[in-house]
CSV table of C-alpha atoms in Angstrom, one decimal:
chain,number,residue,atom,x,y,z
A,28,MET,CA,0.1,0.1,0.0
A,29,THR,CA,1.4,3.2,-0.8
A,30,HIS,CA,1.0,6.1,1.9
A,31,THR,CA,0.5,9.6,1.1
A,32,ARG,CA,-0.4,10.9,4.5
A,33,THR,CA,2.4,13.2,6.5
A,34,HIS,CA,3.4,12.3,9.8
A,35,PRO,CA,5.5,14.7,12.0
A,36,ARG,CA,9.1,13.2,11.2
A,37,LEU,CA,11.6,12.1,13.7
A,38,THR,CA,9.7,13.1,16.7
A,39,ALA,CA,10.3,10.2,19.3
A,40,VAL,CA,13.4,9.0,21.1
A,41,LEU,CA,13.1,5.5,21.7
A,42,ALA,CA,16.5,4.9,23.1
A,43,ALA,CA,20.1,6.3,23.9
A,44,ALA,CA,22.7,4.6,25.8
A,45,THR,CA,26.3,4.9,26.6
A,46,LEU,CA,27.9,1.3,27.6
A,47,ILE,CA,31.6,1.5,28.4
A,48,ALA,CA,33.2,-1.7,29.9
A,49,THR,CA,36.6,-1.0,31.1
A,50,ALA,CA,37.0,-3.9,33.5
A,51,ASN,CA,35.5,-7.4,34.3
A,52,LEU,CA,36.4,-9.1,37.2
A,53,TYR,CA,37.3,-12.7,36.9
A,54,GLY,CA,36.7,-14.5,40.2
A,55,ALA,CA,34.1,-11.9,41.5
A,56,VAL,CA,30.4,-11.7,40.9
A,57,ALA,CA,29.6,-10.3,37.6
A,58,ALA,CA,26.7,-8.4,36.5
A,59,HIS,CA,25.3,-9.0,33.1
A,60,ALA,CA,22.3,-7.8,30.4
A,61,ASP,CA,20.7,-9.8,28.0
A,62,ASP,CA,21.5,-8.9,24.5
A,63,THR,CA,18.4,-8.0,22.6
A,64,THR,CA,20.1,-6.5,19.8
A,65,PRO,CA,18.9,-7.8,16.2
A,66,SER,CA,21.6,-9.5,14.1
A,67,VAL,CA,23.3,-7.3,11.7
A,68,PRO,CA,24.7,-8.4,8.1
A,69,PRO,CA,28.4,-9.4,8.4
A,70,GLY,CA,30.8,-6.7,8.0
A,71,THR,CA,28.3,-4.2,9.6
A,72,GLU,CA,29.1,-4.9,13.4
A,73,PRO,CA,29.9,-2.1,15.6
A,74,SER,CA,34.0,-1.5,15.8
A,75,ALA,CA,34.6,0.9,18.6
A,76,SER,CA,37.6,0.8,20.4
A,77,ALA,CA,38.4,1.3,23.8
A,78,PRO,CA,39.2,4.9,24.5
A,79,VAL,CA,41.9,4.4,27.3
A,80,LYS,CA,44.2,1.8,28.1
A,81,VAL,CA,43.7,-0.1,31.2
A,82,ASP,CA,47.0,-1.6,33.2
A,83,PRO,CA,46.1,-4.9,34.8
A,84,ASN,CA,48.9,-4.7,37.0
A,85,ASP,CA,48.4,-1.1,38.3
A,86,PRO,CA,48.6,-1.2,42.2
A,87,ASP,CA,45.9,1.6,42.6
A,88,LEU,CA,43.3,-1.1,41.1
A,89,LYS,CA,41.5,-2.4,44.1
A,90,LEU,CA,40.6,-6.0,43.0
A,91,PRO,CA,39.6,-9.0,44.9
A,92,GLU,CA,42.3,-11.4,45.6
A,93,GLY,CA,42.9,-13.8,42.7
A,94,ALA,CA,40.8,-11.4,40.3
A,95,THR,CA,42.1,-10.1,37.1
A,96,LEU,CA,40.9,-7.6,34.5
A,97,ALA,CA,39.3,-8.6,31.1
A,98,ALA,CA,40.4,-6.8,28.1
A,99,PRO,CA,38.8,-3.2,27.8
A,100,LYS,CA,35.8,-2.9,25.5
A,101,VAL,CA,33.6,-0.4,24.3
A,102,LEU,CA,30.3,-0.9,22.9
A,103,ASP,CA,28.6,1.8,20.6
A,104,ILE,CA,26.5,4.7,21.4
A,105,LYS,CA,23.4,4.2,19.7
A,106,SER,CA,20.4,6.7,19.5
A,107,VAL,CA,17.4,5.6,17.7
A,108,VAL,CA,14.5,8.1,16.5
A,109,GLU,CA,11.6,7.1,14.3
A,110,ASP,CA,8.5,9.2,13.1
A,111,GLN,CA,5.0,8.6,14.8
A,112,GLY,CA,3.9,6.3,12.3
A,113,GLY,CA,7.3,4.2,12.6
A,114,GLU,CA,7.6,4.5,8.6
A,115,GLU,CA,11.1,5.9,9.1
A,116,ARG,CA,13.9,5.2,11.7
A,117,ARG,CA,17.3,6.9,12.0
A,118,GLU,CA,19.9,5.1,14.3
A,119,ASP,CA,23.0,7.1,15.0
A,120,THR,CA,26.2,5.6,16.6
A,121,ASN,CA,29.7,6.5,17.3
A,122,THR,CA,30.6,5.8,13.6
A,123,ASP,CA,27.5,5.6,11.3
A,124,VAL,CA,24.2,6.8,10.6
A,125,THR,CA,21.6,4.2,9.4
A,126,PHE,CA,17.9,5.3,7.7
A,127,ALA,CA,15.6,2.6,7.5
A,128,LEU,CA,12.4,3.2,5.6
A,129,GLN,CA,9.3,0.9,5.6
A,130,ALA,CA,8.9,-0.8,2.1
A,131,GLU,CA,5.2,0.5,2.2
A,132,VAL,CA,6.6,4.4,2.0
A,133,LEU,CA,8.5,3.5,-1.0
A,134,PHE,CA,6.8,0.8,-3.0
A,135,ALA,CA,3.5,-0.8,-3.6
A,136,LYS,CA,3.0,-4.2,-2.5
A,137,ASP,CA,5.2,-6.8,-3.9
A,138,SER,CA,6.9,-4.0,-6.4
A,139,ALA,CA,10.2,-2.7,-6.7
A,140,LYS,CA,8.9,0.5,-8.5
A,141,LEU,CA,9.2,3.7,-6.2
A,142,SER,CA,6.2,5.5,-5.3
A,143,ASP,CA,5.2,9.1,-5.7
A,144,ALA,CA,6.1,9.7,-2.1
A,145,ALA,CA,9.3,8.0,-2.0
A,146,LYS,CA,11.3,10.8,-3.7
A,147,SER,CA,11.5,13.0,-0.8
A,148,ARG,CA,12.2,10.7,1.8
A,149,ILE,CA,15.4,9.5,-0.2
A,150,ASP,CA,16.3,13.2,-1.1
A,151,ALA,CA,16.3,13.9,2.6
A,152,ILE,CA,18.4,11.1,3.4
A,153,ALA,CA,20.7,12.0,0.5
A,154,GLN,CA,21.0,15.6,1.9
A,155,GLU,CA,22.4,14.0,5.3
A,156,ILE,CA,24.8,11.7,3.2
A,157,LYS,CA,26.2,15.3,1.7
A,158,LYS,CA,26.1,16.6,5.3
A,159,GLN,CA,28.4,14.0,6.7
A,160,LYS,CA,30.8,14.2,3.4
A,161,ALA,CA,30.5,10.4,3.2
A,162,THR,CA,32.2,8.6,0.4
A,163,GLN,CA,30.8,4.8,1.1
A,164,VAL,CA,27.1,4.3,1.3
A,165,ARG,CA,25.6,0.8,2.0
A,166,VAL,CA,21.9,0.1,0.8
A,167,PHE,CA,20.5,-3.0,1.9
A,168,GLY,CA,16.9,-4.5,1.2
A,169,PHE,CA,15.0,-6.7,3.5
A,170,THR,CA,11.7,-8.8,3.3
A,171,ASP,CA,9.6,-10.6,5.8
A,172,ASN,CA,9.4,-14.1,6.1
A,173,LEU,CA,6.1,-14.6,3.9
A,174,GLY,CA,6.8,-16.3,0.3
A,175,THR,CA,10.1,-17.9,-1.0
A,176,HIS,CA,13.6,-17.3,0.2
A,177,GLU,CA,14.3,-16.8,-3.5
A,178,HIS,CA,11.8,-14.4,-4.3
A,179,GLY,CA,12.7,-12.2,-1.4
A,180,VAL,CA,16.4,-12.0,-2.1
A,181,VAL,CA,15.3,-10.8,-5.4
A,182,LEU,CA,12.6,-8.5,-4.6
A,183,SER,CA,15.0,-6.9,-1.7
A,184,LYS,CA,17.6,-6.6,-4.3
A,185,GLN,CA,15.8,-4.7,-6.7
A,186,ARG,CA,14.3,-2.6,-3.8
A,187,ALA,CA,17.8,-1.6,-2.6
A,188,ASN,CA,18.9,-1.0,-6.5
A,189,ALA,CA,15.8,1.6,-6.8
A,190,VAL,CA,16.9,3.7,-3.6
A,191,GLN,CA,20.5,3.5,-4.9
A,192,ASP,CA,19.4,4.6,-8.2
A,193,VAL,CA,17.9,7.8,-6.8
A,194,LEU,CA,20.7,8.4,-4.3
A,195,SER,CA,23.2,8.3,-7.2
A,196,GLN,CA,21.2,10.7,-9.2
A,197,GLU,CA,20.6,13.2,-6.4
A,198,LEU,CA,24.2,13.2,-5.0
A,199,ASN,CA,25.9,13.0,-8.8
A,200,ASP,CA,29.4,12.2,-7.0
A,201,PRO,CA,31.7,10.1,-8.9
A,202,ASN,CA,34.0,9.6,-5.8
A,203,LEU,CA,31.0,8.1,-4.0
A,204,THR,CA,30.9,4.4,-3.9
A,205,PHE,CA,27.7,2.1,-3.1
A,206,ASP,CA,27.4,-1.6,-1.6
A,207,VAL,CA,23.8,-2.5,-2.8
A,208,ARG,CA,22.3,-6.1,-1.0
A,209,GLY,CA,19.1,-8.2,-1.0
A,210,TYR,CA,19.0,-10.1,2.2
A,211,ALA,CA,15.2,-11.2,1.9
A,212,GLU,CA,14.0,-12.2,5.4
A,213,GLN,CA,17.4,-12.5,6.9
A,214,TYR,CA,18.4,-9.8,9.8
A,215,PRO,CA,14.9,-9.3,10.9
A,216,ILE,CA,14.4,-6.3,13.7
A,217,ALA,CA,10.9,-7.3,14.7
A,218,ASP,CA,8.7,-10.5,15.0
A,219,ASN,CA,7.7,-11.9,11.6
A,220,SER,CA,4.8,-13.7,13.8
A,221,THR,CA,2.8,-10.6,13.6
A,222,GLU,CA,1.9,-8.2,10.8
A,223,ASP,CA,3.1,-5.3,12.7
A,224,GLY,CA,6.4,-7.0,12.9
A,225,ARG,CA,6.5,-8.0,9.3
A,226,LYS,CA,5.9,-4.6,8.4
A,227,LYS,CA,8.8,-3.3,10.1
A,228,ASN,CA,11.0,-6.1,8.5
A,229,ARG,CA,10.1,-5.0,5.0
A,230,ARG,CA,12.7,-2.5,4.6
A,231,VAL,CA,15.3,-0.7,2.8
A,232,GLU,CA,18.1,0.8,5.0
A,233,VAL,CA,21.0,3.2,4.0
A,234,THR,CA,24.0,3.4,6.0
A,235,PHE,CA,26.9,5.8,5.9
A,236,PRO,CA,29.9,6.8,7.9
A,237,ARG,CA,29.7,9.7,10.4
A,238,THR,CA,32.1,12.4,9.9
A,239,GLN,CA,30.5,15.1,12.1
A,240,ASN,CA,29.8,15.3,15.5
């Protein structure tokens, strides 16, 4: 279905968290949090590094007897903002910006032809790419788990190509490179057992490096 109504854009801040783990104590009681982050395509995992070096032999560190320090690790800061209808979501990390557009905003059902309302959405993303002065852009297409995997791969790649075509025309930058892929139902961000979840999983994501604070 093509959506023509307009929602206030990017108004609900869903999450912003900073997680810095500089020391894990072996031999002491450890606290942990369940990892509920959706899986991501290979090569797109966070790559933040520890901001400071920790000396495990520092005498000022008060460790229980027999305890040692694990290697320091930093998890990316992630801020997620989406519009009221959930049709568009923006994720910001330490290193990347990702826009996710639901397929219904861009395409008719089972189609890779962009709707009339799609261009303004994609143009706004192109302006952010210009602002960040990015030279590499990933455009990944995804579907829900209905239908065959083979059909989903073809459709998600065709949709990613359609979005990339508009970005390329808008940016018109010979130094800009694109990585365009279709993943079908792989890497869902919501529960495919409900229509609301499947709607979120039918999406095109555009990701590029952050170069400005």
